[in-house]
mmCIF file of C-alpha atoms in Angstrom:
data_model
loop_
_atom_site.group_PDB
_atom_site.id
_atom_site.type_symbol
_atom_site.label_atom_id
_atom_site.label_comp_id
_atom_site.label_asym_id
_atom_site.label_seq_id
_atom_site.Cartn_x
_atom_site.Cartn_y
_atom_site.Cartn_z
ATOM 1 C CA MET I 20 -10.427 -13.813 -19.752
ATOM 2 C CA GLN I 21 -7.793 -13.425 -17.300
ATOM 3 C CA LYS I 22 -7.826 -14.906 -13.704
ATOM 4 C CA ALA I 23 -8.500 -12.094 -11.185
ATOM 5 C CA TRP I 24 -9.257 -13.185 -7.637
ATOM 6 C CA LEU I 25 -13.192 -10.835 -6.912
ATOM 7 C CA TYR I 26 -16.620 -11.421 -5.199
ATOM 8 C CA GLU I 27 -19.447 -10.590 -5.735
ATOM 9 C CA GLU I 28 -21.279 -9.326 -2.613
ATOM 10 C CA ASN I 29 -19.501 -7.630 0.516
ATOM 11 C CA GLY I 30 -19.368 -9.870 2.978
ATOM 12 C CA PRO I 31 -16.833 -11.691 4.947
ATOM 13 C CA LYS I 32 -13.272 -13.680 3.246
ATOM 14 C CA GLU I 33 -14.497 -16.212 2.493
ATOM 15 C CA VAL I 34 -17.015 -14.830 -0.647
ATOM 16 C CA LEU I 35 -13.119 -14.414 -2.131
ATOM 17 C CA LYS I 36 -13.166 -16.816 -5.227
ATOM 18 C CA LEU I 37 -10.639 -17.206 -8.033
ATOM 19 C CA GLY I 38 -12.138 -16.753 -11.749
ATOM 20 C CA ASP I 39 -12.337 -15.716 -14.768
ATOM 21 C CA PHE I 40 -11.970 -11.045 -15.223
ATOM 22 C CA PRO I 41 -12.171 -9.412 -18.414
ATOM 23 C CA ILE I 42 -9.274 -7.888 -19.687
ATOM 24 C CA PRO I 43 -8.604 -4.571 -19.700
ATOM 25 C CA THR I 44 -7.876 -1.761 -22.404
ATOM 26 C CA PRO I 45 -6.662 1.489 -21.618
ATOM 27 C CA LEU I 46 -8.018 4.682 -21.530
ATOM 28 C CA HIS I 47 -5.159 7.016 -23.600
ATOM 29 C CA ASN I 48 -4.396 7.978 -20.211
ATOM 30 C CA GLN I 49 -3.676 4.636 -18.765
ATOM 31 C CA LEU I 50 -1.155 1.854 -18.437
ATOM 32 C CA LEU I 51 -1.934 -2.058 -19.380
ATOM 33 C CA VAL I 52 0.435 -3.653 -16.353
ATOM 34 C CA GLN I 53 1.198 -7.158 -15.801
ATOM 35 C CA VAL I 54 0.919 -7.517 -11.552
ATOM 36 C CA ARG I 55 4.071 -9.007 -10.791
ATOM 37 C CA ALA I 56 3.021 -8.720 -7.224
ATOM 38 C CA ALA I 57 0.100 -6.639 -5.077
ATOM 39 C CA ALA I 58 -0.002 -5.828 -1.278
ATOM 40 C CA LEU I 59 -3.464 -6.050 0.439
ATOM 41 C CA ASN I 60 -4.425 -2.831 3.064
ATOM 42 C CA PRO I 61 -6.790 -3.057 5.617
ATOM 43 C CA ILE I 62 -9.360 -0.314 3.383
ATOM 44 C CA ASP I 63 -9.078 -3.991 1.013
ATOM 45 C CA SER I 64 -11.062 -5.790 3.430
ATOM 46 C CA LYS I 65 -13.466 -3.185 4.435
ATOM 47 C CA ARG I 66 -14.462 -2.986 0.567
ATOM 48 C CA ARG I 67 -15.307 -5.955 1.423
ATOM 49 C CA GLN I 68 -17.387 -6.077 4.168
ATOM 50 C CA ARG I 69 -19.603 -3.685 3.372
ATOM 51 C CA PRO I 70 -20.563 -1.132 1.208
ATOM 52 C CA ILE I 71 -17.966 2.494 2.312
ATOM 53 C CA PHE I 72 -17.799 2.940 -2.162
ATOM 54 C CA PRO I 73 -20.059 2.614 -4.802
ATOM 55 C CA SER I 74 -18.443 0.066 -7.186
ATOM 56 C CA ASP I 75 -20.575 -2.037 -9.116
ATOM 57 C CA PHE I 76 -20.446 -6.185 -9.286
ATOM 58 C CA PRO I 77 -17.898 -7.825 -9.612
ATOM 59 C CA VAL I 78 -15.214 -6.427 -7.080
ATOM 60 C CA VAL I 79 -11.690 -7.748 -7.370
ATOM 61 C CA PRO I 80 -10.194 -5.896 -4.401
ATOM 62 C CA GLY I 81 -6.702 -4.704 -4.630
ATOM 63 C CA CYS I 82 -5.410 -0.812 -4.364
ATOM 64 C CA ASP I 83 -0.834 -1.802 -4.597
ATOM 65 C CA MET I 84 1.152 -3.575 -7.056
ATOM 66 C CA ALA I 85 4.010 -3.487 -9.456
ATOM 67 C CA GLY I 86 4.836 -4.980 -11.845
ATOM 68 C CA VAL I 87 5.122 -4.127 -16.132
ATOM 69 C CA VAL I 88 3.772 -2.385 -18.845
ATOM 70 C CA LEU I 89 2.968 -4.016 -21.231
ATOM 71 C CA GLU I 90 0.920 -1.106 -23.466
ATOM 72 C CA LYS I 91 0.036 2.493 -22.582
ATOM 73 C CA GLY I 92 -2.278 5.032 -24.426
ATOM 74 C CA SER I 93 -1.777 7.416 -26.757
ATOM 75 C CA SER I 94 -1.453 10.387 -23.771
ATOM 76 C CA VAL I 95 1.262 8.081 -21.695
ATOM 77 C CA THR I 96 4.087 10.185 -22.435
ATOM 78 C CA LYS I 97 6.540 9.433 -19.752
ATOM 79 C CA PHE I 98 6.896 5.254 -19.639
ATOM 80 C CA ASP I 99 7.270 2.930 -21.846
ATOM 81 C CA ILE I 100 6.757 -0.766 -22.508
ATOM 82 C CA GLY I 101 8.979 -3.106 -20.318
ATOM 83 C CA ASP I 102 9.123 -0.194 -17.347
ATOM 84 C CA GLU I 103 8.588 -1.657 -14.736
ATOM 85 C CA ILE I 104 6.613 0.493 -12.176
ATOM 86 C CA TYR I 105 4.230 0.641 -9.501
ATOM 87 C CA GLY I 106 2.306 2.013 -7.143
ATOM 88 C CA ASN I 107 -1.752 2.384 -5.587
ATOM 89 C CA ILE I 108 -3.989 1.976 -8.668
ATOM 90 C CA GLN I 109 -6.978 3.288 -6.390
ATOM 91 C CA ASP I 110 -7.825 7.277 -6.776
ATOM 92 C CA PHE I 111 -9.581 8.290 -3.538
ATOM 93 C CA ASN I 112 -10.355 10.722 -3.949
ATOM 94 C CA ALA I 113 -10.953 11.049 -7.675
ATOM 95 C CA GLU I 114 -15.278 11.635 -7.838
ATOM 96 C CA GLU I 115 -15.623 8.157 -10.135
ATOM 97 C CA ASN I 116 -16.124 4.907 -9.256
ATOM 98 C CA LEU I 117 -13.309 3.456 -8.081
ATOM 99 C CA LYS I 118 -11.772 0.489 -10.457
ATOM 100 C CA GLN I 119 -13.922 -2.545 -10.289
ATOM 101 C CA LEU I 120 -10.870 -4.168 -11.238
ATOM 102 C CA GLY I 121 -8.066 -4.503 -8.702
ATOM 103 C CA THR I 122 -4.610 -5.010 -8.724
ATOM 104 C CA LEU I 123 -5.322 -8.853 -7.068
ATOM 105 C CA ALA I 124 -5.367 -10.056 -11.698
ATOM 106 C CA GLU I 125 -2.976 -10.959 -14.141
ATOM 107 C CA LEU I 126 -3.935 -7.249 -16.026
ATOM 108 C CA ILE I 127 -5.096 -4.368 -14.435
ATOM 109 C CA VAL I 128 -4.444 -0.557 -16.256
ATOM 110 C CA VAL I 129 -3.501 2.486 -14.216
ATOM 111 C CA GLU I 130 -3.295 5.608 -14.461
ATOM 112 C CA GLU I 131 -0.106 7.252 -15.932
ATOM 113 C CA SER I 132 -0.479 10.022 -12.639
ATOM 114 C CA LEU I 133 -0.453 7.609 -10.130
ATOM 115 C CA ILE I 134 2.673 5.300 -10.851
ATOM 116 C CA ALA I 135 6.253 5.251 -10.631
ATOM 117 C CA ARG I 136 9.329 4.016 -11.864
ATOM 118 C CA LYS I 137 10.111 1.216 -9.847
ATOM 119 C CA PRO I 138 13.224 1.621 -7.666
ATOM 120 C CA LYS I 139 16.102 -0.552 -9.670
ATOM 121 C CA ASN I 140 17.613 -1.672 -6.101
ATOM 122 C CA LEU I 141 13.616 -3.537 -5.244
ATOM 123 C CA SER I 142 12.271 -6.588 -6.071
ATOM 124 C CA PHE I 143 8.591 -6.193 -6.975
ATOM 125 C CA GLU I 144 7.439 -7.206 -3.685
ATOM 126 C CA GLU I 145 9.007 -4.795 -2.035
ATOM 127 C CA ALA I 146 7.879 -2.189 -4.134
ATOM 128 C CA ALA I 147 4.000 -3.636 -4.191
ATOM 129 C CA SER I 148 3.824 -2.715 -0.381
ATOM 130 C CA LEU I 149 4.698 0.317 -0.012
ATOM 131 C CA PRO I 150 2.331 3.008 -2.282
ATOM 132 C CA LEU I 151 -0.332 3.213 0.246
ATOM 133 C CA ALA I 152 1.294 2.289 3.211
ATOM 134 C CA VAL I 153 3.336 5.422 2.469
ATOM 135 C CA GLN I 154 1.157 7.440 0.873
ATOM 136 C CA THR I 155 -1.220 7.302 4.738
ATOM 137 C CA ALA I 156 2.434 8.045 6.454
ATOM 138 C CA ILE I 157 3.669 11.034 4.588
ATOM 139 C CA GLU I 158 0.050 12.111 4.825
ATOM 140 C CA GLY I 159 -0.323 12.256 8.054
ATOM 141 C CA PHE I 160 3.370 14.557 8.616
ATOM 142 C CA LYS I 161 1.780 17.262 6.234
ATOM 143 C CA THR I 162 -1.577 17.259 7.517
ATOM 144 C CA ALA I 163 -0.092 17.692 11.673
ATOM 145 C CA GLY I 164 2.089 20.456 9.935
ATOM 146 C CA PHE I 165 5.443 18.052 11.362
ATOM 147 C CA LYS I 166 8.318 20.943 12.283
ATOM 148 C CA GLU I 167 11.329 19.248 12.445
ATOM 149 C CA GLY I 168 13.182 18.407 15.027
ATOM 150 C CA GLN I 169 10.761 17.430 17.430
ATOM 151 C CA SER I 170 8.893 14.672 19.297
ATOM 152 C CA ILE I 171 6.916 11.717 17.836
ATOM 153 C CA PHE I 172 4.852 9.365 18.936
ATOM 154 C CA VAL I 173 3.703 6.449 16.622
ATOM 155 C CA VAL I 174 0.977 3.929 18.181
ATOM 156 C CA GLY I 175 1.688 0.218 16.520
ATOM 157 C CA GLY I 176 5.069 0.896 15.126
ATOM 158 C CA ALA I 177 5.194 -2.584 13.720
ATOM 159 C CA GLY I 178 2.277 -1.239 11.432
ATOM 160 C CA GLY I 179 2.363 -1.173 7.966
ATOM 161 C CA VAL I 180 2.262 2.065 7.828
ATOM 162 C CA GLY I 181 3.709 2.558 11.513
ATOM 163 C CA THR I 182 6.748 0.518 9.965
ATOM 164 C CA LEU I 183 7.152 4.201 7.378
ATOM 165 C CA VAL I 184 6.324 6.310 9.823
ATOM 166 C CA VAL I 185 9.207 5.670 12.404
ATOM 167 C CA GLN I 186 11.635 5.607 9.189
ATOM 168 C CA LEU I 187 10.332 8.108 7.617
ATOM 169 C CA ALA I 188 10.495 10.652 11.609
ATOM 170 C CA LYS I 189 13.961 10.003 11.905
ATOM 171 C CA HIS I 190 15.429 10.211 8.475
ATOM 172 C CA LEU I 191 13.168 12.649 6.472
ATOM 173 C CA TYR I 192 11.386 14.861 8.707
ATOM 174 C CA GLY I 193 14.921 15.164 11.784
ATOM 175 C CA ALA I 194 12.222 14.210 14.226
ATOM 176 C CA SER I 195 14.411 14.455 17.320
ATOM 177 C CA TYR I 196 13.278 11.714 19.437
ATOM 178 C CA VAL I 197 10.825 8.821 18.127
ATOM 179 C CA VAL I 198 8.712 6.382 20.596
ATOM 180 C CA ALA I 199 7.145 3.420 18.790
ATOM 181 C CA THR I 200 4.702 1.383 20.260
ATOM 182 C CA THR I 201 4.640 -2.782 19.616
ATOM 183 C CA SER I 202 3.749 -5.854 21.388
ATOM 184 C CA THR I 203 7.179 -8.578 23.210
ATOM 185 C CA PRO I 204 8.103 -10.463 20.196
ATOM 186 C CA LYS I 205 8.047 -7.011 17.950
ATOM 187 C CA VAL I 206 10.710 -4.378 19.986
ATOM 188 C CA GLU I 207 13.323 -5.189 18.795
ATOM 189 C CA PHE I 208 12.522 -5.515 15.061
ATOM 190 C CA VAL I 209 10.517 -1.537 15.524
ATOM 191 C CA LYS I 210 13.910 -0.152 17.373
ATOM 192 C CA LYS I 211 16.318 -1.462 14.104
ATOM 193 C CA LEU I 212 14.048 0.551 11.992
ATOM 194 C CA GLY I 213 15.458 4.040 13.601
ATOM 195 C CA ALA I 214 13.275 4.080 17.114
ATOM 196 C CA ASP I 215 14.664 5.560 19.873
ATOM 197 C CA LYS I 216 12.475 4.233 22.120
ATOM 198 C CA VAL I 217 9.961 1.235 21.700
ATOM 199 C CA VAL I 218 7.201 1.136 24.497
ATOM 200 C CA ASP I 219 6.196 -2.748 24.254
ATOM 201 C CA TYR I 220 2.652 -1.904 24.912
ATOM 202 C CA THR I 221 1.563 -5.472 27.085
ATOM 203 C CA LYS I 222 3.523 -4.243 29.153
ATOM 204 C CA THR I 223 2.868 -0.146 29.937
ATOM 205 C CA ARG I 224 -0.255 1.398 29.738
ATOM 206 C CA TYR I 225 -0.379 4.979 28.508
ATOM 207 C CA GLU I 226 -1.427 6.509 31.820
ATOM 208 C CA ASP I 227 1.830 4.972 32.692
ATOM 209 C CA ILE I 228 3.911 7.003 30.184
ATOM 210 C CA ASN I 229 5.438 10.153 32.383
ATOM 211 C CA GLU I 230 6.642 12.401 28.596
ATOM 212 C CA LYS I 231 4.717 14.232 26.147
ATOM 213 C CA TYR I 232 5.754 14.341 23.441
ATOM 214 C CA ASP I 233 5.465 16.648 19.647
ATOM 215 C CA PHE I 234 2.493 14.253 17.424
ATOM 216 C CA VAL I 235 1.225 11.434 18.733
ATOM 217 C CA TYR I 236 0.103 9.208 14.991
ATOM 218 C CA ASP I 237 -1.947 6.849 16.006
ATOM 219 C CA THR I 238 -1.951 3.756 12.632
ATOM 220 C CA ILE I 239 -4.362 1.543 14.563
ATOM 221 C CA GLY I 240 -7.404 3.215 15.875
ATOM 222 C CA ASP I 241 -7.025 4.820 19.387
ATOM 223 C CA SER I 242 -6.539 7.416 19.407
ATOM 224 C CA LYS I 243 -9.724 7.151 22.150
ATOM 225 C CA ASN I 244 -6.439 6.752 25.148
ATOM 226 C CA SER I 245 -2.855 7.237 23.413
ATOM 227 C CA PHE I 246 -4.178 11.643 23.380
ATOM 228 C CA LEU I 247 -2.544 11.199 26.601
ATOM 229 C CA VAL I 248 0.235 11.343 25.633
ATOM 230 C CA ALA I 249 0.186 14.596 24.014
ATOM 231 C CA LYS I 250 1.062 17.910 24.535
ATOM 232 C CA ASP I 251 -1.854 20.048 25.556
ATOM 233 C CA ASP I 252 -1.772 21.991 22.530
ATOM 234 C CA ALA I 253 -0.048 18.531 19.842
ATOM 235 C CA PRO I 254 -1.398 17.622 16.733
ATOM 236 C CA ILE I 255 -3.496 14.092 17.114
ATOM 237 C CA VAL I 256 -3.906 12.174 13.362
ATOM 238 C CA ASP I 257 -5.589 8.918 13.421
ATOM 239 C CA ILE I 258 -5.507 7.269 10.147
ATOM 240 C CA THR I 259 -9.275 5.145 11.055
ATOM 241 C CA TRP I 260 -12.507 5.926 10.445
ATOM 242 C CA PRO I 261 -14.729 7.598 11.970
ATOM 243 C CA LEU I 262 -12.434 8.883 14.185
ATOM 244 C CA PRO I 263 -11.447 7.391 17.940
ATOM 245 C CA ASN I 264 -11.560 11.343 19.801
ATOM 246 C CA PRO I 265 -12.368 14.162 18.883
ATOM 247 C CA ARG I 266 -9.186 15.707 19.436
ATOM 248 C CA ALA I 267 -7.911 13.568 16.965
ATOM 249 C CA VAL I 268 -7.705 15.009 13.099
ATOM 250 C CA TYR I 269 -7.867 12.408 9.961
ATOM 251 C CA SER I 270 -5.215 11.969 7.773
ATOM 252 C CA SER I 271 -6.579 10.151 3.948
ATOM 253 C CA LEU I 272 -3.796 10.500 1.526
ATOM 254 C CA THR I 273 -2.638 11.780 -2.062
ATOM 255 C CA VAL I 274 -2.693 8.989 -4.243
ATOM 256 C CA SER I 275 0.565 10.371 -6.961
ATOM 257 C CA GLY I 276 3.183 9.479 -8.750
ATOM 258 C CA GLU I 277 5.164 12.185 -7.707
ATOM 259 C CA ASN I 278 5.143 12.073 -4.912
ATOM 260 C CA LEU I 279 6.550 8.283 -4.924
ATOM 261 C CA GLU I 280 8.973 8.846 -7.661
ATOM 262 C CA LYS I 281 10.315 11.758 -4.678
ATOM 263 C CA LEU I 282 10.724 9.252 -1.727
ATOM 264 C CA ARG I 283 13.113 6.932 -4.779
ATOM 265 C CA PRO I 284 16.259 8.249 -3.047
ATOM 266 C CA TYR I 285 15.953 7.530 0.095
ATOM 267 C CA LEU I 286 14.698 4.208 -0.698
ATOM 268 C CA GLU I 287 17.046 3.459 -3.234
ATOM 269 C CA SER I 288 20.016 4.402 -0.346
ATOM 270 C CA GLY I 289 18.328 2.430 1.336
ATOM 271 C CA LYS I 290 16.863 4.861 4.491
ATOM 272 C CA LEU I 291 13.476 3.771 3.507
ATOM 273 C CA LYS I 292 13.074 -0.038 3.160
ATOM 274 C CA ALA I 293 10.052 -2.004 2.851
ATOM 275 C CA GLU I 294 9.007 -4.252 5.329
ATOM 276 C CA ILE I 295 7.583 -7.790 3.651
ATOM 277 C CA ASP I 296 5.536 -9.922 6.804
ATOM 278 C CA PRO I 297 7.410 -12.720 7.082
ATOM 279 C CA THR I 298 4.612 -15.117 6.794
ATOM 280 C CA GLY I 299 4.533 -14.419 3.436
ATOM 281 C CA PRO I 300 4.548 -13.577 0.399
ATOM 282 C CA TYR I 301 1.319 -15.439 0.237
ATOM 283 C CA ASN I 302 1.061 -16.875 -3.258
ATOM 284 C CA PHE I 303 -1.757 -15.927 -5.433
ATOM 285 C CA GLY I 304 -3.887 -19.285 -5.134
ATOM 286 C CA ASP I 305 -3.592 -18.402 -1.420
ATOM 287 C CA VAL I 306 -5.175 -15.439 -1.371
ATOM 288 C CA ILE I 307 -8.469 -16.105 1.069
ATOM 289 C CA GLU I 308 -5.157 -16.585 3.554
ATOM 290 C CA ALA I 309 -3.446 -13.495 2.988
ATOM 291 C CA PHE I 310 -6.427 -11.649 3.951
ATOM 292 C CA ARG I 311 -7.555 -13.677 7.032
ATOM 293 C CA TYR I 312 -4.224 -13.010 8.372
ATOM 294 C CA LEU I 313 -4.217 -9.777 7.677
ATOM 295 C CA GLU I 314 -7.089 -9.410 9.616
ATOM 296 C CA THR I 315 -5.779 -10.525 12.454
ATOM 297 C CA GLY I 316 -4.101 -6.970 12.728
ATOM 298 C CA ARG I 317 -0.339 -9.089 13.788
ATOM 299 C CA ALA I 318 1.346 -8.605 10.891
ATOM 300 C CA ARG I 319 4.615 -6.958 11.161
ATOM 301 C CA GLY I 320 4.854 -4.361 7.308
ATOM 302 C CA LYS I 321 3.285 -5.748 4.612
ATOM 303 C CA VAL I 322 1.305 -8.136 3.713
ATOM 304 C CA VAL I 323 2.204 -9.341 -0.186
ATOM 305 C CA ILE I 324 0.584 -11.663 -2.444
ATOM 306 C CA SER I 325 3.644 -13.015 -5.349
ATOM 307 C CA PRO I 326 4.249 -14.730 -7.701
ATOM 308 C CA PHE I 327 1.581 -13.821 -10.292
ATOM 309 C CA PRO I 328 0.071 -15.683 -12.838
ATOM 310 C CA SER I 329 2.437 -15.225 -15.815
ATOM 311 C CA GLU I 330 3.322 -18.071 -17.526
ATOM 312 C CA HIS I 331 1.053 -17.210 -21.369
ATOM 313 C CA LEU I 332 2.360 -13.533 -20.935
ATOM 314 C CA PRO I 333 6.241 -12.279 -21.830
ATOM 315 C CA SER I 334 7.690 -11.865 -17.875
ATOM 316 C CA SER I 335 10.088 -9.512 -19.637
ATOM 317 C CA ILE I 336 10.899 -7.270 -23.020
ATOM 318 C CA PRO I 337 14.061 -7.064 -22.739
ATOM 319 C CA SER I 338 15.591 -3.204 -21.975
ATOM 320 C CA GLU I 339 17.411 -3.205 -25.480
ATOM 321 C CA SER I 340 14.413 -3.914 -27.911
ATOM 322 C CA LYS I 341 11.775 -2.319 -25.973
ATOM 323 C CA ASN I 342 10.941 -0.063 -27.639
ATOM 324 C CA ASP I 343 10.765 -1.603 -31.058
ATOM 325 C CA VAL I 344 7.753 -3.280 -29.873
ATOM 326 C CA THR I 345 4.491 -1.288 -30.581
ATOM 327 C CA SER I 346 1.203 -1.768 -28.176
ATOM 328 C CA GLU I 347 -0.251 -3.666 -31.807
ATOM 329 C CA MET I 348 1.948 -6.356 -30.798
ATOM 330 C CA VAL I 349 1.509 -7.023 -27.360
ATOM 331 C CA GLN I 350 -2.038 -6.464 -28.487
ATOM 332 C CA MET I 351 -2.409 -9.057 -30.592
ATOM 333 C CA ASP I 352 -0.315 -11.011 -28.749
ATOM 334 C CA LEU I 353 -3.222 -10.930 -26.019
ATOM 335 C CA LYS I 354 -5.394 -12.230 -27.895
ATOM 336 C CA LYS I 355 -3.805 -15.382 -29.510
ATOM 337 C CA ILE I 356 -3.439 -16.294 -25.514
ATOM 338 C CA TYR I 357 -6.951 -14.768 -23.956
ATOM 339 C CA VAL I 358 -9.258 -15.426 -27.978
ATOM 340 C CA SER I 359 -8.818 -19.049 -28.899
#
């Protein structure tokens, strides 16, 4: 057995408990991964609070992770034992149910197609903060049909998705003018992300903004109000459901390791940066407190969990010998640790 955070009924964060969960065995297209860091997302809270996705109990929450490959299935060709990888392990578009075993566990399994190699310049914590948020951010630009040279108004520029939308607009999609909203303490932070102008929503109402924009990207579910700054024919993307404005378009996400791999040059060059909330990373033992903070809606960047329990597992495999390590050897070591 392994240690994991889990819940056996839907409800508030207090239903979470630290307990034992079986160690998974990877299928032919999966990898067994030692989790080094994980990130929390609003969908983790929503899934826990009510049964929006079919799933058996107990459920281990978590979508995002970064870690080390310990074992791989027979069909896996892109990764080897010892590789440092990251990704969102929950494919929301898959026909089957979401995984019962999420990322708040020592060991998880994930399909090869959902992960990418961790950029060398990123820590495990930084890498874990990215997948679901950056996949969501990119999908919104695709949904809107955004074109280089257009202007964009980002609602919630300091949040987990918003920080990436601002950076992507400026450095990847070639926006001519990037405006984002945030609260007073975070104005300078959002400016440093690349916003040409930052609107302090505590001081300025949408009605007071004279400019109109080619694209309104609402990351906080306020499109019932933020539509006021959109041009008449401008797309309004809202990533919350149900949509608060019938004019808005819902944007989901495509979970893909290939898409993460395409971002590698931007991450390794520093054009795209991971932003971790300064209250963290939260220790693995402080997951309930981390959820409490996430659910205030005041996080700046992503809420990250690290370090994970790993004193009984190999923390790394030397690169010069990783090809000599077989999955059977790793599996044997795991049995020694856990079957006793």
